Amino acid sequence: MTETHAGSLMARFARPRSDTTTRFAVVADPHVSTEAEGTSKLFEHTETHFRAAVDDMAGRDLDAVLSPGDLTKDGEPWNYETVDGILEALDVPFYAVPGNHDVRKERDEHDTPSLDRFVEQYTPGSLPFRADVGDVTVVGLNSSGGDDRLLDSHEGDVPEDQLDFLREVLAEAENVFVLMHHNLPPTYDQLRSHRDEVEEEMAIPPITRNTDALVDALSTGTDPVVLTGHLHLPAVATIDGVREVMSPTTCSFPQSYLVFEVGPDGTEVRLVPVADITGMELAHNVRGGDSTTSRGLTSIAAARLARFPLVDE
């Protein structure tokens, strides 16, 4: 990218809103890999794409940068080192929660750093966490496990102790954004609808398990917004008054990140590309031809982009 992109309006919400303006970025699923190549994730381009995103953020007067995880290909120490080097360019706080590819899994053939290392490097010092970013409150939840949880699965789960933490914050804070990797039920329903109506052989990626308890906890707050990644596409969904905004990946189509601006008129979400037109075309072509599931997800992403803004309140 040679110039700053204004960003395409993805969504506009009446709430959250605040008297002063808070601006933050959300960058999801960079899957940084310095040794692998190929697949729909375009591993050979992941470092370049993530660096482009971070460099672009530097000129946007942000209060913080958030990530719902999958910073690395599969939790490799050398890829974490590359992520850390790229993040040195930021002059604002960076807060992340682990994705299912950031934590140890039984099939790993390398020594994945402990969850404590992730917490020390990418959170305010704990997980779950609460962080004040301008006039908004960010709650970070770990749906991906690590060390002794979900070792044999890439599905998501938010334990009861984290739900208690979430309820406590929602009871006293306004303008809450909840950062987690996995998704809420309506998002998976969008995928199932596409499978049933368009792509019958499309598989549904790993889901979130205890969604009833999770949604119940979220619904105790006032207009919370859940920030997710995982599925690599831009989407908005609502359940019981709780909005989910899914950030696209920087690694594959549509290589982008999101900028949120919360102010007196509400919350505006813009999608910012990190690749040029040729790079986008390449990613669309590769991802669309990688597998039936990748083709389905690419079609969903393209359809969402064509329908922007997805919400305009």
Tab-separated table of C-alpha atoms in Angstrom:
chain	number	residue	atom	x	y	z
A	1	MET	CA	0.000	0.000	0.000
A	2	THR	CA	1.372	3.389	-0.987
A	3	GLU	CA	-1.288	5.694	0.480
A	4	THR	CA	-3.702	5.730	3.387
A	5	HIS	CA	-7.057	4.180	2.589
A	6	ALA	CA	-10.062	5.955	4.118
A	7	GLY	CA	-11.683	2.601	4.867
A	8	SER	CA	-15.021	1.296	3.641
A	9	LEU	CA	-17.980	1.791	5.974
A	10	MET	CA	-18.807	-1.683	7.287
A	11	ALA	CA	-21.275	-0.778	10.055
A	12	ARG	CA	-22.710	2.146	11.969
A	13	PHE	CA	-24.314	1.563	15.396
A	14	ALA	CA	-26.333	4.007	17.493
A	15	ARG	CA	-24.536	2.600	20.538
A	16	PRO	CA	-22.022	2.406	22.142
A	17	ARG	CA	-21.549	6.171	22.175
A	18	SER	CA	-19.436	8.582	24.232
A	19	ASP	CA	-19.004	12.347	24.665
A	20	THR	CA	-15.429	12.222	23.452
A	21	THR	CA	-14.064	10.181	20.567
A	22	THR	CA	-12.251	6.889	21.068
A	23	ARG	CA	-10.602	5.229	18.081
A	24	PHE	CA	-9.115	1.738	18.041
A	25	ALA	CA	-8.146	-0.879	15.472
A	26	VAL	CA	-8.946	-4.591	15.399
A	27	VAL	CA	-6.586	-6.878	13.511
A	28	ALA	CA	-7.518	-10.555	13.328
A	29	ASP	CA	-5.935	-13.832	12.284
A	30	PRO	CA	-2.637	-12.673	10.787
A	31	HIS	CA	-1.318	-16.262	11.097
A	32	VAL	CA	2.228	-14.969	10.782
A	33	SER	CA	4.521	-17.620	9.330
A	34	THR	CA	8.154	-17.177	8.361
A	35	GLU	CA	8.785	-20.710	7.083
A	36	ALA	CA	5.562	-22.101	5.587
A	37	GLU	CA	3.967	-21.259	2.251
A	38	GLY	CA	0.821	-22.072	0.311
A	39	THR	CA	-2.787	-22.824	1.374
A	40	SER	CA	-5.596	-20.269	1.295
A	41	LYS	CA	-3.863	-18.425	4.151
A	42	LEU	CA	-1.051	-17.385	1.791
A	43	PHE	CA	1.548	-18.137	4.456
A	44	GLU	CA	4.372	-16.710	2.335
A	45	HIS	CA	2.641	-13.305	2.459
A	46	THR	CA	1.495	-13.295	6.107
A	47	GLU	CA	4.447	-11.339	7.475
A	48	THR	CA	4.137	-8.707	4.738
A	49	HIS	CA	0.398	-8.323	5.260
A	50	PHE	CA	0.645	-8.021	9.046
A	51	ARG	CA	3.480	-5.520	8.781
A	52	ALA	CA	1.442	-3.480	6.293
A	53	ALA	CA	-1.476	-3.416	8.733
A	54	VAL	CA	0.663	-2.288	11.663
A	55	ASP	CA	2.456	0.345	9.577
A	56	ASP	CA	-0.878	1.676	8.339
A	57	MET	CA	-2.226	1.936	11.885
A	58	ALA	CA	0.649	4.197	12.864
A	59	GLY	CA	-0.877	7.155	11.028
A	60	ARG	CA	-4.446	6.832	12.288
A	61	ASP	CA	-4.314	8.463	15.741
A	62	LEU	CA	-5.497	5.327	17.540
A	63	ASP	CA	-5.985	4.824	21.263
A	64	ALA	CA	-5.158	1.101	21.074
A	65	VAL	CA	-4.909	-1.915	18.782
A	66	LEU	CA	-6.857	-5.078	19.645
A	67	SER	CA	-6.618	-8.599	18.266
A	68	PRO	CA	-8.968	-11.589	18.683
A	69	GLY	CA	-6.003	-13.861	18.080
A	70	ASP	CA	-4.393	-16.357	15.720
A	71	LEU	CA	-1.321	-14.149	15.673
A	72	THR	CA	0.777	-17.103	14.511
A	73	LYS	CA	0.480	-20.050	12.155
A	74	ASP	CA	0.395	-22.606	14.992
A	75	GLY	CA	2.058	-21.078	18.031
A	76	GLU	CA	5.642	-21.523	16.823
A	77	PRO	CA	8.196	-19.617	18.955
A	78	TRP	CA	9.943	-18.209	15.883
A	79	ASN	CA	6.690	-16.842	14.521
A	80	TYR	CA	5.904	-15.200	17.858
A	81	GLU	CA	9.321	-13.520	17.648
A	82	THR	CA	8.394	-12.108	14.254
A	83	VAL	CA	5.024	-10.875	15.543
A	84	ASP	CA	6.771	-9.136	18.440
A	85	GLY	CA	9.224	-7.457	16.098
A	86	ILE	CA	6.430	-6.105	13.909
A	87	LEU	CA	4.454	-4.834	16.907
A	88	GLU	CA	7.419	-2.700	18.003
A	89	ALA	CA	6.275	-0.160	15.405
A	90	LEU	CA	3.133	0.582	17.448
A	91	ASP	CA	3.148	3.521	19.852
A	92	VAL	CA	-0.207	2.613	21.441
A	93	PRO	CA	-1.187	-0.353	23.630
A	94	PHE	CA	-1.697	-3.712	21.920
A	95	TYR	CA	-4.111	-6.115	23.617
A	96	ALA	CA	-4.871	-9.611	22.317
A	97	VAL	CA	-6.570	-12.836	23.290
A	98	PRO	CA	-5.290	-16.179	22.011
A	99	GLY	CA	-6.746	-17.840	18.950
A	100	ASN	CA	-7.027	-21.584	18.525
A	101	HIS	CA	-3.778	-21.527	16.515
A	102	ASP	CA	-1.864	-19.589	19.192
A	103	VAL	CA	-2.113	-22.149	22.006
A	104	ARG	CA	-0.698	-25.616	22.494
A	105	LYS	CA	-2.466	-28.529	20.798
A	106	GLU	CA	-1.680	-32.231	21.168
A	107	ARG	CA	-0.559	-32.541	17.531
A	108	ASP	CA	2.045	-29.777	17.765
A	109	GLU	CA	5.530	-30.885	16.730
A	110	HIS	CA	7.156	-27.850	18.354
A	111	ASP	CA	7.270	-26.363	21.836
A	112	THR	CA	4.445	-23.853	21.870
A	113	PRO	CA	5.045	-21.061	24.403
A	114	SER	CA	2.911	-21.264	27.529
A	115	LEU	CA	-0.286	-19.328	27.998
A	116	ASP	CA	1.539	-17.316	30.680
A	117	ARG	CA	3.909	-16.059	28.010
A	118	PHE	CA	0.964	-14.934	25.870
A	119	VAL	CA	-0.598	-13.165	28.854
A	120	GLU	CA	2.652	-11.395	29.724
A	121	GLN	CA	3.285	-10.249	26.159
A	122	TYR	CA	-0.165	-9.314	24.833
A	123	THR	CA	-2.518	-8.501	27.738
A	124	PRO	CA	-2.596	-5.923	30.564
A	125	GLY	CA	-1.326	-8.715	32.812
A	126	SER	CA	-4.145	-11.218	33.182
A	127	LEU	CA	-6.610	-13.311	31.209
A	128	PRO	CA	-9.495	-12.664	31.282
A	129	PHE	CA	-8.688	-8.965	31.396
A	130	ARG	CA	-10.281	-5.536	31.587
A	131	ALA	CA	-8.628	-2.568	29.900
A	132	ASP	CA	-9.757	1.030	29.630
A	133	VAL	CA	-9.226	2.390	26.115
A	134	GLY	CA	-10.260	6.020	25.880
A	135	ASP	CA	-13.910	6.147	26.882
A	136	VAL	CA	-14.592	2.451	26.277
A	137	THR	CA	-13.961	-0.687	28.296
A	138	VAL	CA	-12.408	-3.751	26.666
A	139	VAL	CA	-12.933	-7.195	28.187
A	140	GLY	CA	-10.659	-9.963	26.921
A	141	LEU	CA	-11.865	-13.587	27.134
A	142	ASN	CA	-9.928	-16.747	26.328
A	143	SER	CA	-12.158	-19.032	24.255
A	144	SER	CA	-9.215	-21.022	22.848
A	145	GLY	CA	-7.770	-22.737	25.907
A	146	GLY	CA	-4.102	-23.491	26.216
A	147	ASP	CA	-1.784	-25.467	28.536
A	148	ASP	CA	-4.495	-27.694	30.055
A	149	ARG	CA	-7.703	-26.829	28.204
A	150	LEU	CA	-8.991	-27.702	24.709
A	151	LEU	CA	-5.725	-29.434	23.857
A	152	ASP	CA	-7.480	-31.888	21.543
A	153	SER	CA	-9.869	-29.453	19.855
A	154	HIS	CA	-9.912	-26.207	17.894
A	155	GLU	CA	-13.450	-25.473	19.070
A	156	GLY	CA	-14.092	-22.635	21.498
A	157	ASP	CA	-15.334	-22.583	25.076
A	158	VAL	CA	-15.614	-19.824	27.692
A	159	PRO	CA	-15.454	-21.299	31.224
A	160	GLU	CA	-17.795	-20.198	33.991
A	161	ASP	CA	-15.129	-18.266	35.900
A	162	GLN	CA	-14.588	-16.077	32.853
A	163	LEU	CA	-18.335	-15.580	32.472
A	164	ASP	CA	-18.482	-14.428	36.108
A	165	PHE	CA	-15.692	-11.954	35.367
A	166	LEU	CA	-17.620	-10.725	32.314
A	167	ARG	CA	-20.830	-10.246	34.313
A	168	GLU	CA	-19.000	-8.224	36.954
A	169	VAL	CA	-17.569	-5.829	34.371
A	170	LEU	CA	-20.869	-5.483	32.512
A	171	ALA	CA	-22.641	-4.657	35.778
A	172	GLU	CA	-20.544	-1.541	36.361
A	173	ALA	CA	-19.137	-0.425	32.989
A	174	GLU	CA	-20.636	1.224	29.927
A	175	ASN	CA	-19.443	1.135	26.320
A	176	VAL	CA	-18.106	-2.406	26.659
A	177	PHE	CA	-16.374	-4.240	23.831
A	178	VAL	CA	-15.746	-7.939	24.465
A	179	LEU	CA	-12.716	-9.387	22.695
A	180	MET	CA	-12.707	-13.134	22.020
A	181	HIS	CA	-11.601	-15.411	19.210
A	182	HIS	CA	-14.584	-17.674	18.565
A	183	ASN	CA	-18.006	-16.590	17.387
A	184	LEU	CA	-21.616	-16.301	18.559
A	185	PRO	CA	-24.423	-18.566	17.243
A	186	PRO	CA	-25.883	-16.235	14.555
A	187	THR	CA	-22.524	-16.066	12.805
A	188	TYR	CA	-22.340	-19.831	12.477
A	189	ASP	CA	-25.963	-19.735	11.317
A	190	GLN	CA	-24.885	-17.497	8.440
A	191	LEU	CA	-22.383	-20.158	7.409
A	192	ARG	CA	-24.933	-22.956	7.705
A	193	SER	CA	-27.369	-20.984	5.570
A	194	HIS	CA	-24.745	-20.617	2.860
A	195	ARG	CA	-23.959	-24.326	3.084
A	196	ASP	CA	-27.609	-25.336	2.791
A	197	GLU	CA	-28.468	-22.956	-0.021
A	198	VAL	CA	-25.242	-22.595	-2.010
A	199	GLU	CA	-22.368	-24.941	-1.081
A	200	GLU	CA	-23.734	-28.257	0.195
A	201	GLU	CA	-20.326	-29.827	0.861
A	202	MET	CA	-18.965	-26.864	2.785
A	203	ALA	CA	-17.763	-27.772	6.283
A	204	ILE	CA	-18.448	-25.541	9.278
A	205	PRO	CA	-15.206	-24.470	11.040
A	206	PRO	CA	-14.765	-25.207	14.770
A	207	ILE	CA	-17.616	-23.640	16.744
A	208	THR	CA	-18.125	-22.192	20.229
A	209	ARG	CA	-19.481	-24.803	22.637
A	210	ASN	CA	-21.248	-23.165	25.601
A	211	THR	CA	-23.054	-20.436	23.729
A	212	ASP	CA	-26.225	-20.404	25.863
A	213	ALA	CA	-24.311	-19.439	29.002
A	214	LEU	CA	-22.113	-17.032	27.063
A	215	VAL	CA	-25.023	-15.188	25.458
A	216	ASP	CA	-26.841	-15.109	28.808
A	217	ALA	CA	-23.842	-13.412	30.424
A	218	LEU	CA	-23.420	-10.950	27.556
A	219	SER	CA	-27.089	-9.994	27.612
A	220	THR	CA	-26.753	-8.687	31.180
A	221	GLY	CA	-24.887	-5.668	29.797
A	222	THR	CA	-26.084	-2.570	27.977
A	223	ASP	CA	-25.432	-2.860	24.232
A	224	PRO	CA	-22.108	-4.727	24.456
A	225	VAL	CA	-20.287	-5.392	21.194
A	226	VAL	CA	-18.377	-8.656	20.783
A	227	LEU	CA	-15.232	-8.458	18.644
A	228	THR	CA	-14.260	-11.777	17.037
A	229	GLY	CA	-12.168	-13.264	14.239
A	230	HIS	CA	-11.661	-16.973	13.509
A	231	LEU	CA	-13.683	-17.236	10.272
A	232	HIS	CA	-11.570	-14.792	8.225
A	233	LEU	CA	-14.419	-12.679	6.863
A	234	PRO	CA	-16.230	-9.427	7.688
A	235	ALA	CA	-19.635	-9.973	9.255
A	236	VAL	CA	-22.137	-8.537	11.708
A	237	ALA	CA	-24.689	-10.520	13.701
A	238	THR	CA	-27.059	-9.911	16.623
A	239	ILE	CA	-28.510	-12.151	19.332
A	240	ASP	CA	-30.543	-11.042	22.378
A	241	GLY	CA	-29.446	-7.446	21.839
A	242	VAL	CA	-25.764	-8.387	21.683
A	243	ARG	CA	-23.918	-7.388	18.498
A	244	GLU	CA	-20.982	-9.336	17.103
A	245	VAL	CA	-18.562	-7.701	14.702
A	246	MET	CA	-16.228	-10.167	13.050
A	247	SER	CA	-12.968	-8.816	11.702
A	248	PRO	CA	-11.566	-10.227	8.468
A	249	THR	CA	-8.092	-11.706	8.359
A	250	THR	CA	-4.984	-9.936	7.144
A	251	CYS	CA	-3.574	-13.164	5.713
A	252	SER	CA	-6.113	-14.114	3.033
A	253	PHE	CA	-9.025	-12.564	1.182
A	254	PRO	CA	-10.106	-9.894	1.929
A	255	GLN	CA	-6.775	-8.938	3.557
A	256	SER	CA	-7.990	-6.151	5.860
A	257	TYR	CA	-8.349	-4.868	9.401
A	258	LEU	CA	-11.036	-2.749	11.104
A	259	VAL	CA	-11.038	0.731	12.625
A	260	PHE	CA	-13.676	1.557	15.255
A	261	GLU	CA	-14.589	5.133	16.151
A	262	VAL	CA	-16.837	5.632	19.173
A	263	GLY	CA	-18.187	9.149	19.642
A	264	PRO	CA	-21.260	11.279	20.331
A	265	ASP	CA	-23.100	9.893	17.295
A	266	GLY	CA	-22.436	6.225	18.080
A	267	THR	CA	-19.948	3.695	16.749
A	268	GLU	CA	-18.609	3.569	13.214
A	269	VAL	CA	-16.699	0.577	11.842
A	270	ARG	CA	-14.516	0.857	8.742
A	271	LEU	CA	-12.664	-1.879	6.861
A	272	VAL	CA	-9.136	-0.997	5.744
A	273	PRO	CA	-7.368	-3.177	3.132
A	274	VAL	CA	-3.707	-4.114	3.578
A	275	ALA	CA	-3.100	-5.343	0.026
A	276	ASP	CA	-3.416	-3.678	-3.358
A	277	ILE	CA	-5.957	-4.702	-5.994
A	278	THR	CA	-3.677	-7.320	-7.530
A	279	GLY	CA	-3.008	-8.812	-4.105
A	280	MET	CA	-6.722	-8.958	-3.397
A	281	GLU	CA	-7.384	-10.678	-6.719
A	282	LEU	CA	-4.644	-13.211	-6.039
A	283	ALA	CA	-5.992	-13.963	-2.571
A	284	HIS	CA	-9.546	-14.331	-3.884
A	285	ASN	CA	-8.380	-16.728	-6.592
A	286	VAL	CA	-6.214	-18.843	-4.286
A	287	ARG	CA	-8.704	-19.021	-1.463
A	288	GLY	CA	-11.588	-19.768	-3.784
A	289	GLY	CA	-9.739	-22.728	-5.255
A	290	ASP	CA	-8.173	-24.171	-2.113
A	291	SER	CA	-11.095	-26.280	-0.849
A	292	THR	CA	-14.873	-26.397	-0.818
A	293	THR	CA	-14.938	-24.757	2.595
A	294	SER	CA	-12.482	-22.039	1.575
A	295	ARG	CA	-14.520	-21.385	-1.547
A	296	GLY	CA	-17.657	-21.028	0.551
A	297	LEU	CA	-16.023	-18.634	3.006
A	298	THR	CA	-14.636	-16.594	0.109
A	299	SER	CA	-18.093	-16.308	-1.418
A	300	ILE	CA	-19.552	-15.178	1.896
A	301	ALA	CA	-16.803	-12.575	2.325
A	302	ALA	CA	-17.294	-11.225	-1.200
A	303	ALA	CA	-21.058	-11.008	-0.710
A	304	ARG	CA	-20.626	-9.125	2.565
A	305	LEU	CA	-18.213	-6.651	0.972
A	306	ALA	CA	-20.702	-5.998	-1.811
A	307	ARG	CA	-23.440	-5.216	0.725
A	308	PHE	CA	-21.569	-2.643	2.853
A	309	PRO	CA	-22.636	-1.155	5.164
A	310	LEU	CA	-23.944	-4.324	6.764
A	311	VAL	CA	-25.707	-2.291	9.467
A	312	ASP	CA	-26.583	1.417	9.455
A	313	GLU	CA	-28.491	2.566	12.528
